[in-house]
Amino acid sequence: MAEEPNYRLQYYMFLLSKHYRKILLGLILLIIVFTSIKTVGPEEEGVVLYVGQYDRTVEPGLHFILPFGIEEMEKIPVQRQLKQEFGFRTVEAGTSTQYSRENFGDESLMLTGDLNLANVEWVVQYRIVDSYRYLFQVRNADKALRDMSESAVRKVVGDRTVNEVLTVGRQEVATSVEVLLQRMCDEYENGIRIDQVVLQDVNPPEPVKPSFNAVNEAQQERETLINQAESEYNRVIPRARGEADETIQLAEAYALTRVNEATGEAARFNSLFEEYVKAPEVTRKRMYLETMERILPKIGGKVIVDERGNNVLPLLNLNQPEKQ
């Protein structure tokens, strides 16, 4: 029994053969639309190249470019902060950041000004502020920035001692590198602005780290002892100075009192002497009486009699109270 012909398939083939030109044209238009419409993100700029030459820069949004390689677009993240890491690599950022365990000592190991080695890890944070210069002024601007960053850090570290780089001078090193690196970017006109240079970690090389830590501990102990001595000095010396000032003031007060008393006694003696010269007998008698008046109340139960008296009657009944 012969098979029945598929009329539906034959009908579709007939339509295809009749309208194949329109269908082909529609497919070509769809390809042109999908390859010519480009989206530029809100943090980006689009740099359009016409047959390999710079043509224009477009803002975020939808843009039409010529298809089939006539025009090409490079998207540059001009509103985003970018970074480059030296001496380490971040594998996964987040709450628990993970870093690569590979050895990057070729870019982090450097010589200090006092001919010591230091393992310096740092981060350069930057922005692209001119997409045209970034693409066309310097070939491979990212690689050039890495080379400039490494050169700047080695120059700054090479001008300082290892103790400055490892301890008190870290912030100064980072600031100096930032200034020097920005100056180099301006000279090369690569369209990059340096936001910040951060020294992530600075350590001595692993073979000498124990010895270096021992030296640091000794220096810290020395600083602790110096601080304790200064604290004791500040506690004892002011008190000793205060006691010395107090003793001096007491001595001066005592000296002033003694001088005033001596001056008064001398003036009194001089006045008495002047009176004595004028009337010796009267003055002598008055001095005698004043002296007796001052001494007799202190004698107590004493009886004073005339040396020529030989009668015992005056000595009788001395303890009896007087009659009224």
Coordinates of C-alpha atoms in Angstrom, one line a residue, residues 5-291:
P5 CA 1.9 12.3 0.7
N6 CA 2.6 14.9 3.5
Y7 CA 0.7 17.9 2.2
R8 CA 1.6 20.1 5.2
L9 CA 5.3 19.6 4.7
Q10 CA 4.9 20.3 1.0
Y11 CA 3.0 23.4 1.8
Y12 CA 5.8 24.7 4.1
M13 CA 8.4 24.0 1.5
F14 CA 6.3 25.9 -1.0
L15 CA 6.1 28.9 1.3
L16 CA 9.9 28.7 2.0
S17 CA 10.7 28.6 -1.7
K18 CA 8.4 31.5 -2.4
H19 CA 9.6 33.8 0.5
Y20 CA 13.2 32.6 1.1
R21 CA 14.6 36.0 0.1
K22 CA 12.4 37.8 2.7
I23 CA 13.3 35.3 5.4
L24 CA 17.0 35.5 4.6
L25 CA 16.8 39.3 4.7
G26 CA 15.0 39.1 8.1
L27 CA 17.7 36.9 9.5
I28 CA 20.4 39.2 8.3
L29 CA 18.6 42.2 9.9
L30 CA 18.3 40.3 13.2
I31 CA 22.1 39.5 13.2
I32 CA 22.9 43.1 12.4
V33 CA 20.6 44.3 15.3
F34 CA 22.0 41.9 17.8
T35 CA 25.7 42.6 16.8
S36 CA 25.2 46.4 16.5
I37 CA 23.4 47.3 19.7
K38 CA 25.8 47.6 22.6
T39 CA 25.0 48.3 26.3
V40 CA 27.2 50.5 28.3
G41 CA 26.8 50.0 32.1
P42 CA 26.2 52.8 34.6
E43 CA 29.8 52.7 35.8
E44 CA 31.4 52.5 32.4
E45 CA 32.2 54.6 29.3
G46 CA 32.3 53.1 25.8
V47 CA 35.2 53.9 23.6
V48 CA 34.2 53.3 19.9
L49 CA 36.9 52.4 17.4
Y50 CA 36.3 52.9 13.7
V51 CA 38.4 50.4 11.7
G52 CA 40.9 50.4 14.6
Q53 CA 41.1 54.2 15.1
Y54 CA 39.5 56.2 17.9
D55 CA 36.2 57.6 16.8
R56 CA 34.1 58.7 19.9
T57 CA 33.3 58.1 23.5
V58 CA 29.8 57.2 24.5
E59 CA 28.0 57.5 27.9
P60 CA 26.1 54.7 29.7
G61 CA 23.0 53.3 27.9
L62 CA 22.2 51.6 24.6
H63 CA 24.3 52.5 21.5
F64 CA 24.4 51.5 17.9
I65 CA 27.7 50.7 16.3
L66 CA 28.5 49.5 12.8
P67 CA 28.5 45.7 12.5
F68 CA 31.0 43.2 10.9
G69 CA 34.0 44.7 12.7
I70 CA 33.7 48.1 11.1
E71 CA 33.3 49.6 14.5
E72 CA 34.3 48.1 17.9
M73 CA 33.6 49.2 21.4
E74 CA 35.9 49.0 24.5
K75 CA 34.0 49.4 27.8
I76 CA 36.1 51.2 30.5
P77 CA 35.0 51.2 34.2
V78 CA 35.6 54.9 34.9
Q79 CA 33.3 55.1 37.9
R80 CA 34.7 52.0 39.7
Q81 CA 37.6 51.9 42.1
L82 CA 40.1 49.3 40.9
K83 CA 43.1 47.8 42.7
Q84 CA 46.3 46.0 42.2
E85 CA 47.9 43.7 44.8
F86 CA 51.6 43.1 45.3
G87 CA 53.1 40.3 47.2
F88 CA 49.8 38.4 47.5
R89 CA 46.6 37.8 45.6
T90 CA 43.0 37.7 46.9
V91 CA 41.3 34.5 45.9
E92 CA 37.9 35.2 47.4
A93 CA 36.8 38.4 49.1
G94 CA 34.2 38.5 51.8
T95 CA 33.7 38.0 55.5
S96 CA 36.4 35.4 55.5
T97 CA 38.8 36.7 52.8
Q98 CA 41.0 34.0 51.3
Y99 CA 44.5 34.7 49.8
S100 CA 46.6 32.8 47.4
R101 CA 49.4 30.7 48.9
E102 CA 51.7 31.1 45.9
N103 CA 55.0 32.8 46.4
F104 CA 55.2 36.4 45.1
G105 CA 58.6 37.2 46.7
D106 CA 60.0 38.4 43.4
E107 CA 57.8 41.5 43.6
S108 CA 57.6 42.0 47.4
L109 CA 61.2 41.3 48.5
M110 CA 63.2 44.5 48.4
L111 CA 66.4 46.1 49.8
T112 CA 66.2 48.9 52.4
G113 CA 68.5 51.9 52.8
D114 CA 70.6 50.2 55.5
L115 CA 71.2 47.2 53.2
N116 CA 68.6 44.9 54.9
L117 CA 65.9 42.9 53.2
A118 CA 62.2 43.4 53.9
N119 CA 59.1 41.6 52.5
V120 CA 56.6 44.4 51.6
E121 CA 53.0 43.6 50.6
W122 CA 50.9 46.5 49.4
V123 CA 47.8 47.5 47.5
V124 CA 47.3 50.3 45.0
Q125 CA 43.7 51.6 44.7
Y126 CA 43.1 53.7 41.6
R127 CA 40.5 55.0 39.1
I128 CA 40.5 55.5 35.4
V129 CA 39.6 59.2 34.8
D130 CA 40.4 59.4 31.1
S131 CA 39.4 56.4 29.0
Y132 CA 41.1 57.8 25.8
R133 CA 44.5 58.2 27.5
Y134 CA 44.1 54.9 29.3
L135 CA 43.6 53.0 26.0
F136 CA 45.9 54.9 23.6
Q137 CA 48.5 56.9 25.5
V138 CA 50.3 53.9 27.1
R139 CA 50.4 50.4 25.8
N140 CA 48.9 48.0 28.3
A141 CA 48.2 50.6 31.0
D142 CA 47.5 48.0 33.7
K143 CA 50.9 46.3 33.3
A144 CA 52.6 49.7 33.1
L145 CA 50.9 50.7 36.3
R146 CA 52.2 47.6 38.0
D147 CA 55.7 48.3 36.9
M148 CA 55.5 51.9 38.0
S149 CA 54.1 50.9 41.4
E150 CA 56.8 48.4 42.1
S151 CA 59.5 50.9 41.0
A152 CA 58.0 53.6 43.3
V153 CA 57.9 51.3 46.3
R154 CA 61.4 50.1 45.8
K155 CA 62.7 53.7 45.5
V156 CA 60.9 54.9 48.7
V157 CA 61.8 51.8 50.7
G158 CA 65.4 52.1 49.5
D159 CA 65.7 55.5 51.1
R160 CA 64.7 54.3 54.6
T161 CA 66.0 51.9 57.2
V162 CA 64.4 48.6 57.8
N163 CA 63.1 49.7 61.2
E164 CA 61.4 52.7 59.7
V165 CA 59.7 50.5 57.0
L166 CA 58.6 47.8 59.6
T167 CA 57.5 50.1 62.4
V168 CA 57.1 53.9 62.7
G169 CA 57.6 54.9 59.1
R170 CA 55.0 52.7 57.4
Q171 CA 52.4 55.5 56.9
E172 CA 55.1 57.8 55.7
V173 CA 56.2 55.2 53.2
A174 CA 52.7 54.7 51.9
T175 CA 52.1 58.4 51.5
S176 CA 55.4 59.0 49.7
V177 CA 54.7 56.1 47.3
E178 CA 51.2 57.5 46.6
V179 CA 52.6 61.0 45.7
L180 CA 55.5 59.5 43.6
L181 CA 53.2 57.1 41.7
Q182 CA 50.7 59.9 40.9
R183 CA 53.5 62.0 39.6
M184 CA 54.6 59.2 37.3
C185 CA 51.1 58.7 36.1
D186 CA 50.8 62.4 35.3
E187 CA 54.1 62.2 33.4
Y188 CA 53.0 59.2 31.3
E189 CA 49.5 60.7 30.9
N190 CA 47.9 57.2 31.3
G191 CA 44.5 58.6 32.5
I192 CA 44.8 57.0 35.9
R193 CA 44.3 58.7 39.3
I194 CA 45.8 57.1 42.4
D195 CA 43.3 57.0 45.3
Q196 CA 45.4 55.3 47.9
V197 CA 48.4 53.2 48.6
V198 CA 48.1 50.8 51.6
L199 CA 51.0 48.8 53.0
Q200 CA 49.2 45.5 53.8
D201 CA 52.0 43.7 55.6
V202 CA 55.7 44.3 56.1
N203 CA 57.9 41.6 57.5
P204 CA 61.5 40.6 57.5
P205 CA 62.4 37.5 55.3
E206 CA 61.4 34.2 56.8
P207 CA 65.0 33.0 57.5
V208 CA 65.8 36.0 59.7
K209 CA 62.4 36.6 61.2
P210 CA 63.2 34.9 64.6
S211 CA 66.4 37.0 65.1
F212 CA 64.5 40.2 64.0
N213 CA 61.7 39.5 66.4
A214 CA 64.3 39.0 69.2
V215 CA 65.8 42.4 68.4
N216 CA 62.3 44.0 68.4
E217 CA 61.5 42.5 71.8
A218 CA 64.8 43.9 73.2
Q219 CA 64.0 47.3 71.8
Q220 CA 60.5 47.2 73.2
E221 CA 61.9 46.2 76.6
R222 CA 64.3 49.1 76.4
E223 CA 61.5 51.5 75.6
T224 CA 59.5 50.1 78.5
L225 CA 62.4 50.5 81.0
I226 CA 63.0 54.1 79.7
N227 CA 59.3 54.9 80.2
Q228 CA 59.3 53.4 83.7
A229 CA 62.4 55.4 84.6
E230 CA 60.9 58.6 83.2
S231 CA 57.7 57.9 85.2
E232 CA 59.7 57.4 88.4
Y233 CA 61.7 60.5 87.7
N234 CA 58.5 62.5 87.1
R235 CA 57.1 61.2 90.4
V236 CA 60.2 61.6 92.7
I237 CA 61.9 64.8 91.4
P238 CA 58.9 67.1 91.7
R239 CA 58.3 65.9 95.2
A240 CA 61.9 66.4 96.2
R241 CA 61.9 69.9 94.6
G242 CA 58.8 70.7 96.6
E243 CA 60.3 69.5 99.8
A244 CA 63.5 71.5 99.1
D245 CA 61.4 74.6 98.4
E246 CA 59.5 74.1 101.6
T247 CA 62.7 73.7 103.6
I248 CA 64.2 76.8 102.0
Q249 CA 61.1 78.8 102.8
L250 CA 61.0 77.6 106.5
A251 CA 64.7 78.5 106.8
E252 CA 64.1 82.0 105.3
A253 CA 61.2 82.5 107.7
Y254 CA 63.2 81.4 110.7
A255 CA 66.1 83.7 109.7
L256 CA 63.7 86.6 109.2
T257 CA 62.2 85.9 112.7
R258 CA 65.6 85.7 114.4
V259 CA 66.8 88.9 112.6
N260 CA 63.7 90.7 113.7
E261 CA 64.0 89.5 117.3
A262 CA 67.7 90.5 117.4
T263 CA 66.9 93.8 115.9
G264 CA 64.2 94.4 118.5
E265 CA 66.5 93.3 121.4
A266 CA 69.2 95.6 120.1
A267 CA 66.8 98.5 119.9
R268 CA 65.5 97.9 123.4
F269 CA 69.0 97.6 124.8
N270 CA 70.0 100.9 123.1
S271 CA 67.0 102.7 124.5
L272 CA 67.8 101.3 128.0
F273 CA 71.4 102.4 127.6
E274 CA 70.4 105.9 126.7
E275 CA 68.2 106.1 129.8
Y276 CA 70.9 104.6 131.9
V277 CA 73.4 107.2 130.8
K278 CA 71.0 110.0 131.7
A279 CA 70.3 108.7 135.3
P280 CA 72.4 105.6 136.2
E281 CA 71.0 105.1 139.8
V282 CA 67.4 105.5 138.8
T283 CA 67.7 103.2 135.8
R284 CA 69.7 100.6 137.8
K285 CA 67.0 100.6 140.6
R286 CA 64.2 100.4 138.1
M287 CA 65.8 97.5 136.3
Y288 CA 66.3 95.7 139.6
L289 CA 62.7 96.2 140.6
E290 CA 61.4 95.0 137.2
T291 CA 63.6 92.0 137.4

